[in-house]
Every structure is written in C-alpha cells, then in structure tokens.
Coordinates of C-alpha atoms in Angstrom, one line a residue:
M1 CA 0.0 0.0 0.0
S2 CA 1.4 3.3 -1.0
S3 CA 2.1 5.4 2.1
N4 CA 0.0 8.4 0.8
T5 CA -3.1 5.9 0.6
P6 CA -5.0 6.5 4.0
R7 CA -5.9 3.5 6.2
H8 CA -9.3 2.5 6.6
T9 CA -10.8 1.2 10.0
A10 CA -13.0 -2.0 10.1
L11 CA -15.8 0.4 10.4
D12 CA -15.2 2.5 7.0
A13 CA -18.2 1.1 5.4
L14 CA -20.5 1.7 8.3
H15 CA -19.5 5.5 8.3
R16 CA -20.1 6.2 4.6
S17 CA -23.3 4.4 5.1
L18 CA -24.1 6.9 7.9
G19 CA -23.2 10.0 5.7
A20 CA -20.2 10.9 7.6
T21 CA -18.0 13.6 6.4
M22 CA -14.4 11.7 6.0
T23 CA -10.9 13.6 6.5
D24 CA -7.2 12.0 6.3
F25 CA -6.1 12.2 9.8
A26 CA -2.7 10.7 10.9
G27 CA -2.7 8.8 7.5
W28 CA -6.1 7.3 8.5
D29 CA -9.6 7.7 6.4
M30 CA -11.8 8.9 9.8
P31 CA -14.9 10.6 10.3
L32 CA -15.0 14.3 10.8
R33 CA -18.7 14.5 11.7
Y34 CA -21.9 12.9 10.7
G35 CA -23.9 15.9 11.0
S36 CA -23.8 18.6 13.1
E37 CA -20.6 19.0 15.1
R38 CA -22.5 21.5 17.5
D39 CA -25.1 18.5 18.1
E40 CA -22.8 15.9 18.2
H41 CA -21.0 17.8 21.1
L42 CA -23.9 18.5 23.1
A43 CA -25.0 14.7 22.6
V44 CA -22.0 13.5 24.5
R45 CA -22.3 16.3 27.4
T46 CA -25.6 15.4 27.7
R47 CA -26.5 12.0 26.6
A48 CA -23.8 9.8 25.0
G49 CA -21.6 9.4 21.8
L50 CA -20.2 6.5 20.1
F51 CA -16.8 7.3 18.5
D52 CA -14.5 5.1 16.2
L53 CA -10.9 5.6 17.5
S54 CA -9.6 2.6 15.7
H55 CA -6.4 4.8 14.4
M56 CA -5.0 4.8 18.0
G57 CA -1.6 2.7 18.3
E58 CA -1.8 -0.5 20.4
I59 CA 1.6 -1.8 21.4
T60 CA 1.7 -4.7 23.7
V61 CA 4.8 -5.3 25.8
T62 CA 5.3 -8.9 27.5
G63 CA 7.8 -10.7 29.1
A64 CA 9.6 -11.2 32.6
Q65 CA 11.2 -8.0 32.7
A66 CA 8.4 -6.0 30.9
A67 CA 7.7 -3.6 33.7
E68 CA 11.3 -3.0 33.9
L69 CA 11.5 -2.1 30.1
L70 CA 8.6 0.6 30.5
N71 CA 9.9 2.1 33.7
F72 CA 13.3 2.6 31.7
A73 CA 11.6 3.7 28.5
L74 CA 8.7 5.9 29.9
V75 CA 9.0 8.8 32.8
G76 CA 6.0 7.3 34.7
N77 CA 6.3 4.5 37.4
I78 CA 4.6 1.7 35.5
A79 CA 5.8 -0.9 37.8
S80 CA 3.4 0.2 40.7
V81 CA 0.5 0.0 38.2
G82 CA -1.8 -2.8 39.5
V83 CA -3.3 -5.5 37.3
G84 CA -6.5 -4.2 35.5
R85 CA -5.4 -0.8 35.8
A86 CA -4.1 2.1 33.5
R87 CA -1.9 5.2 33.9
Y88 CA -1.4 8.2 31.8
T89 CA 2.4 8.8 31.2
M90 CA 4.8 10.1 28.5
I91 CA 7.6 8.9 26.6
C92 CA 10.4 11.5 26.2
Q93 CA 13.6 12.0 24.5
A94 CA 17.1 11.6 25.7
D95 CA 17.0 15.7 26.1
G96 CA 13.5 15.7 27.7
G97 CA 11.2 16.7 24.8
I98 CA 7.9 14.9 24.5
L99 CA 7.8 12.1 21.9
D100 CA 4.0 11.2 22.9
D101 CA 1.7 11.1 25.6
L102 CA 0.2 7.6 26.3
I103 CA -1.9 5.3 28.2
V104 CA -0.6 2.1 29.7
Y105 CA -2.8 -0.6 30.6
R106 CA -1.5 -3.3 32.9
L107 CA -3.6 -6.6 31.4
Q108 CA -1.6 -9.3 33.4
E109 CA 1.2 -9.6 36.0
H110 CA 3.9 -9.4 32.7
A111 CA 1.6 -8.0 29.8
Y112 CA 1.0 -4.3 29.3
M113 CA -0.8 -2.5 26.4
V114 CA 0.5 0.8 25.5
V115 CA -1.9 3.1 23.4
A116 CA -0.4 5.8 21.5
N117 CA -1.8 8.4 19.5
A118 CA -2.0 7.7 15.7
S119 CA 0.3 10.3 14.5
N120 CA 2.9 9.0 17.0
A121 CA 2.3 5.4 16.9
Q122 CA 5.3 4.3 14.7
V123 CA 7.5 6.7 16.6
V124 CA 6.5 5.1 19.8
L125 CA 7.0 1.4 18.5
D126 CA 10.4 2.3 17.1
A127 CA 11.4 3.9 20.5
L128 CA 10.3 1.0 22.6
T129 CA 11.8 -1.7 20.3
E130 CA 15.1 0.4 20.6
R131 CA 14.8 0.7 24.4
A132 CA 14.0 -2.8 25.0
A133 CA 17.4 -4.1 24.0
G134 CA 18.9 -6.2 27.1
F135 CA 15.7 -6.7 28.9
D136 CA 13.7 -9.9 28.8
A137 CA 10.8 -8.5 27.2
E138 CA 9.1 -8.6 23.9
V139 CA 7.5 -5.3 22.1
R140 CA 4.7 -6.2 19.7
D141 CA 2.9 -3.7 17.0
D142 CA -0.6 -5.0 18.0
R143 CA -2.1 -1.8 15.8
D144 CA -4.0 -4.3 13.7
A145 CA -5.3 -6.6 16.1
Y146 CA -7.7 -4.0 17.5
A147 CA -10.7 -1.9 16.8
L148 CA -11.4 0.7 19.6
I149 CA -14.7 1.8 20.0
A150 CA -15.6 4.5 22.6
V151 CA -19.0 5.3 24.1
Q152 CA -18.7 8.6 26.1
G153 CA -21.4 10.8 28.1
P154 CA -23.6 10.4 31.3
E155 CA -25.8 7.5 29.8
S156 CA -22.8 5.5 28.7
P157 CA -22.7 3.2 31.9
G158 CA -26.4 2.4 31.6
I159 CA -26.1 1.6 27.3
L160 CA -23.2 -0.7 28.0
K161 CA -24.6 -2.5 31.1
S162 CA -27.4 -3.8 28.9
L163 CA -24.8 -5.3 26.5
T164 CA -22.2 -6.8 29.1
D165 CA -21.9 -9.3 32.1
A166 CA -18.7 -7.2 33.2
D167 CA -19.0 -5.5 36.4
L168 CA -19.3 -1.8 35.4
D169 CA -20.0 -0.5 38.8
G170 CA -16.8 -1.9 40.0
L171 CA -14.8 -0.2 37.3
K172 CA -13.0 2.6 38.5
Y173 CA -11.9 5.3 36.2
Y174 CA -8.4 4.4 34.4
A175 CA -8.9 0.9 35.0
G176 CA -9.6 -1.8 32.5
L177 CA -11.1 -5.5 32.4
P178 CA -11.6 -8.4 30.0
G179 CA -15.2 -9.2 29.4
T180 CA -17.8 -9.2 26.4
V181 CA -19.7 -6.9 24.9
A182 CA -22.4 -7.8 22.6
G183 CA -21.4 -11.5 22.8
V184 CA -17.9 -10.8 21.6
P185 CA -14.7 -10.4 23.6
A186 CA -13.3 -7.1 24.5
L187 CA -11.1 -5.2 26.8
I188 CA -13.5 -2.7 28.6
A189 CA -11.6 0.3 30.0
R190 CA -13.1 3.4 31.5
T191 CA -11.2 5.9 30.1
G192 CA -12.0 8.7 27.3
Y193 CA -10.9 11.8 25.9
T194 CA -14.3 14.1 26.6
G195 CA -14.2 15.0 29.8
E196 CA -17.3 12.7 30.5
D197 CA -17.8 9.5 32.1
G198 CA -17.2 6.8 29.5
F199 CA -16.0 3.5 28.0
E200 CA -13.2 2.9 25.3
L201 CA -13.6 -0.9 24.0
F202 CA -10.8 -2.8 22.4
V203 CA -12.4 -5.6 20.0
A204 CA -11.2 -7.8 17.0
P205 CA -11.3 -5.5 13.8
A206 CA -13.8 -8.5 12.3
D207 CA -15.9 -7.6 15.8
A208 CA -16.4 -4.1 15.3
E209 CA -19.4 -3.4 13.4
K210 CA -21.2 -5.9 15.6
V211 CA -20.2 -4.0 18.7
W212 CA -21.0 -0.5 17.0
Q213 CA -24.6 -1.7 15.8
A214 CA -25.4 -3.3 19.2
L215 CA -24.4 0.1 21.2
T216 CA -26.3 2.1 18.1
E217 CA -29.4 0.1 18.9
A218 CA -29.2 -0.1 23.1
G219 CA -28.4 3.8 22.9
A220 CA -31.2 4.6 20.7
P221 CA -33.8 5.3 23.6
V222 CA -31.7 7.8 25.5
G223 CA -30.2 9.6 22.5
L224 CA -27.0 8.2 21.7
V225 CA -25.5 9.7 18.5
P226 CA -22.4 8.6 16.3
C227 CA -19.5 11.4 16.5
G228 CA -16.9 12.4 14.8
L229 CA -13.1 13.6 15.5
S230 CA -14.3 17.2 15.2
C231 CA -16.5 17.2 18.2
R232 CA -13.8 15.1 20.0
D233 CA -11.8 17.9 19.4
T234 CA -13.9 20.5 20.9
L235 CA -15.1 17.9 24.0
R236 CA -11.2 17.6 25.1
L237 CA -10.7 21.1 24.6
E238 CA -13.4 22.3 26.9
A239 CA -12.0 19.3 29.7
G240 CA -8.4 21.1 29.2
M241 CA -7.0 17.7 28.0
P242 CA -3.5 18.3 25.8
L243 CA -3.6 17.1 22.2
Y244 CA -0.3 15.9 21.2
G245 CA 1.1 18.4 18.2
H246 CA -0.6 21.1 20.0
E247 CA -0.3 21.4 23.5
L248 CA 2.5 18.6 23.5
T249 CA 5.8 18.3 21.2
T250 CA 9.3 17.7 21.2
A251 CA 10.0 21.2 21.9
L252 CA 8.5 20.9 25.2
T253 CA 9.3 19.0 28.2
P254 CA 6.5 17.6 30.5
F255 CA 7.7 20.5 32.9
D256 CA 7.1 23.3 30.1
A257 CA 3.8 21.6 29.7
G258 CA 2.7 21.9 33.1
L259 CA 2.7 18.0 33.4
G260 CA 5.8 17.7 35.5
R261 CA 3.5 15.5 38.0
V262 CA 3.8 12.7 35.4
V263 CA 7.4 12.1 35.9
K264 CA 8.5 9.9 38.6
F265 CA 12.2 10.5 39.7
E266 CA 11.6 8.4 42.5
K267 CA 11.1 5.1 40.6
D268 CA 14.0 2.5 40.4
G269 CA 16.7 2.8 38.2
D270 CA 17.5 5.0 35.0
F271 CA 14.9 6.1 32.7
V272 CA 15.3 7.8 29.1
G273 CA 15.3 11.6 29.8
R274 CA 16.1 11.3 33.6
E275 CA 19.0 13.8 33.6
A276 CA 17.6 16.2 31.0
L277 CA 14.1 16.4 32.7
S278 CA 15.9 16.7 36.3
E279 CA 17.5 20.0 34.9
A280 CA 14.1 20.8 33.3
A281 CA 12.4 20.5 36.9
A282 CA 15.2 22.6 38.5
R283 CA 15.0 25.2 35.6
A284 CA 11.1 25.4 36.0
Q285 CA 11.4 26.5 39.8
E286 CA 13.8 29.0 39.3
N287 CA 12.1 30.5 36.3
P288 CA 8.8 29.5 35.8
P289 CA 7.9 28.6 32.1
R290 CA 5.2 29.8 30.3
V291 CA 1.9 28.4 31.9
L292 CA -0.8 26.7 29.8
V293 CA -4.0 28.3 30.6
G294 CA -7.6 29.0 29.2
L295 CA -8.6 32.0 27.4
I296 CA -12.5 33.0 27.1
A297 CA -13.5 35.3 24.2
E298 CA -15.1 38.4 24.9
G299 CA -16.1 38.6 21.3
R300 CA -17.0 36.1 18.7
R301 CA -13.8 35.6 16.7
V302 CA -12.5 32.3 16.9
P303 CA -8.7 32.2 18.0
R304 CA -6.4 29.5 16.1
A305 CA -3.3 27.4 17.1
G306 CA -0.2 29.8 16.7
Y307 CA -1.8 33.1 16.9
Q308 CA -0.1 35.2 19.1
V309 CA -1.1 36.3 22.9
V310 CA -0.6 39.9 23.4
A311 CA -0.7 42.5 26.7
D312 CA 0.3 45.9 26.8
G313 CA 1.6 45.9 23.0
K314 CA 3.8 42.8 23.7
V315 CA 3.7 39.0 22.8
I316 CA 3.3 37.3 26.0
G317 CA 2.4 33.5 24.6
E318 CA 0.8 31.7 21.8
I319 CA -2.2 29.7 21.2
T320 CA -2.3 25.9 20.8
S321 CA -5.7 25.2 20.6
G322 CA -8.9 27.2 19.8
A323 CA -12.4 26.7 18.7
P324 CA -16.1 27.6 19.5
S325 CA -17.2 26.3 22.9
P326 CA -20.9 24.6 22.3
T327 CA -21.2 24.3 26.0
L328 CA -20.0 27.7 26.8
A329 CA -21.4 29.1 23.6
K330 CA -18.1 31.4 23.3
P331 CA -15.0 31.0 21.4
I332 CA -12.4 29.3 23.8
A333 CA -8.7 28.7 23.6
M334 CA -5.8 27.0 25.4
A335 CA -2.3 29.0 25.1
Y336 CA 0.9 29.1 26.5
V337 CA 1.4 32.4 28.2
D338 CA 4.3 34.3 30.6
A339 CA 3.8 33.3 34.0
A340 CA 3.2 37.0 34.7
H341 CA -0.1 37.1 32.8
A342 CA -1.5 33.5 33.9
A343 CA -3.4 33.9 36.9
P344 CA -7.1 33.4 36.4
G345 CA -8.7 36.9 35.9
T346 CA -5.7 38.6 34.6
T347 CA -7.2 41.5 32.5
G348 CA -5.6 43.4 29.4
V349 CA -4.9 40.2 27.6
G350 CA -6.1 39.9 24.1
V351 CA -5.1 37.6 20.9
D352 CA -4.1 39.1 17.4
I353 CA -6.4 37.8 15.3
R354 CA -5.5 39.1 11.7
G355 CA -4.0 42.7 13.1
S356 CA -6.9 43.1 15.6
H357 CA -6.2 42.7 19.3
E358 CA -9.4 40.7 20.3
P359 CA -10.0 40.9 24.2
Y360 CA -10.0 37.5 26.2
E361 CA -10.3 36.7 29.7
V362 CA -7.8 34.3 31.3
V363 CA -9.2 31.4 33.2
A364 CA -7.7 28.0 35.0
L365 CA -8.4 25.1 33.1
P366 CA -10.4 23.1 32.4
F367 CA -13.4 25.1 30.9
Y368 CA -15.8 22.4 31.7
K369 CA -16.0 19.7 34.4
R370 CA -18.9 17.2 34.7
Q371 CA -21.2 16.9 37.5
K372 CA -20.2 13.8 39.5

C-alpha cells in the first residue's frame, strides 16, 4: 500500500453508510462529523456519543522484565500499576522533549498494552523496540489486532450495562477489565478524552461492526449519536486535555507543559531523559516557564493555533488550540503565556486575530467539569 493512501478502519463502510464527512487524519480515513458538530458535542455532554478510535496505536509489551522495560522507556512508574489498572504517562527523548503522551494498561502480571496517538504510533513503537535492548521483554505492534470503539457521556454506563456482564459499577476510572460486549470478547476500559464518564472498548476488527451496531441500538432510546473527530476535539478542549502536536511537542518537556507530575524521579533505576528532566524541573522552579491557561473570548472571533497572545503591546504567549465552545457558547482557547499573565482573572490580555487585538479573559483549566 502506498504511504499516501489513507488506511481504513474496520468500520469504514459503516461510517460512509451513515453519511459521515471523512477526513485524512494521521494517515487514516476517519469520520470528521456525521451531521452537526455542535449536536454531536452536546449529545456527549448530555446523553451519549459513539466514536471510532481505531486509528490509535496499540503496542503490547510482554515478558519477565516488561515492567522494568517500561519504567526505563517511559517517565512514569509503570511497575506500580496494578493488574487491571491504567496510567497516563509520557515517552520522552533523551533531551526531555515529549515524543508522545500515552495510556498504559496492565493486562496481566507480565503483559501491558501501550496506547499511542495515531500520529506517533510508529515513533513510539520504534522507540520502545530500541529501548527494549537488554531487557527480557518483547515489544509487539498490535495496531492491526484491535478496533477501538468509545462510548462517552452520562448515559454510557447504562447503555453498556445492557450489553455486558462485566462489573461496570466496580470498574474505576483508569481501569480496564476483560469481558464480553454484545457477545464478543473485549477489553473494557473506563477511559476517555471527552471530560465525561465513558468507556473505550478494544475488540477484534472483525467484531467491530457488531459491537457498534449493538451500542447504536442500545443507545437509541436515550439519544446516543455517532460522533466524529471534530466534536472529540471540542470536547477535549473544554475539558482542558492536551493534544499532541498542539499542547505537547518534542520542543517541550513535561515541566514546560505543566505536566511535571507525570515524571516519577523516585522510581528505581535510570530512565530515558532522567538527567535532562531533572534539569528541566530545577529550571521550572527558578524561572517558571510559560503556563498553559484557558482563554475565553469576550467577542465572537475564534482564535486558532499559532495566533499570538498579547498584553501591553507585547507578545506574551501563543495559542495552541482554539474553537467555538458549544457548552459555553463562546470561543475558547488554550495558550502558553508568560507566568506574569497566567493568573485567572488577569485583565488586558488579547489575541492577535489578523491584526486586531481581540480581548480575552484568562481562566483556569478546565473550562468544563462534569457533575459527578
């Protein structure tokens, strides 16, 4: 297959039959929206939405030293993750730059699944394979072994309960357990990227359509709708969740991104980037880097990634993500700004939108928190 030809998920024909607008995303042909992005977004906030996330990259790490390998390769303490639990972490370069942010699931005592962003899956696979040298562990590319379907929103537990005998009530946030959904084997994880309660279901590609259709039918009475990547982006933006390539890049360390908490210096042994990250942590203490903040527009103009944030005629930061917020009914953005202008309520901050300085209010992230 030519590298220019987008890959198709197991649900491709189904998306087209639903009238989805498709787009090339990280080399995959993916649904951008099925109808109104705003309606899809609000369905997830108030009812439930169904997403195809089969473009994400699953990498399995097994063997007697799987935990040691992951502790060396990643910045988090993966050895301390219990079986059936998951952890958000990052993989960094030797210079501390972020290669990707990841979720790692501990499936068994000596078996882990690393889920990478679609755009970085090959980079993460190559880095883990290289870093595995000398460890009694195997790194396996399992991207073709899984389809990934997410059901997100306040109605999602009820919808999924009708299709599984798994103990969903006992399944905590950032935990995963094997079970069946609509009669097919699945890894059921209570994770998501929307700011809502929800589940991500890892199933065999051959079973994906059956699971999607079963969820569609079970969710119909409570208003579940299929959702594309466009509303996934506005949902994660409202929830203040970083997106690789926007809030996270190789030019930033986790400390620059305000996510130094994911780096676990106290874990045993060396890890890739330890020295550089230790220096980055000390630098951040002495000379605070730019801070990731939320910005809410006073007007109607939407800020986009790369636009400059200004105050007193000076550039004080840069927009990393911006969009109209369906929940707040105003344009919002995340931006890295100088620490002096980062406090919520700071006045006099604007965004340079095509030469005009539009006024914005600085707020703490996230913009939206679900009611427990």
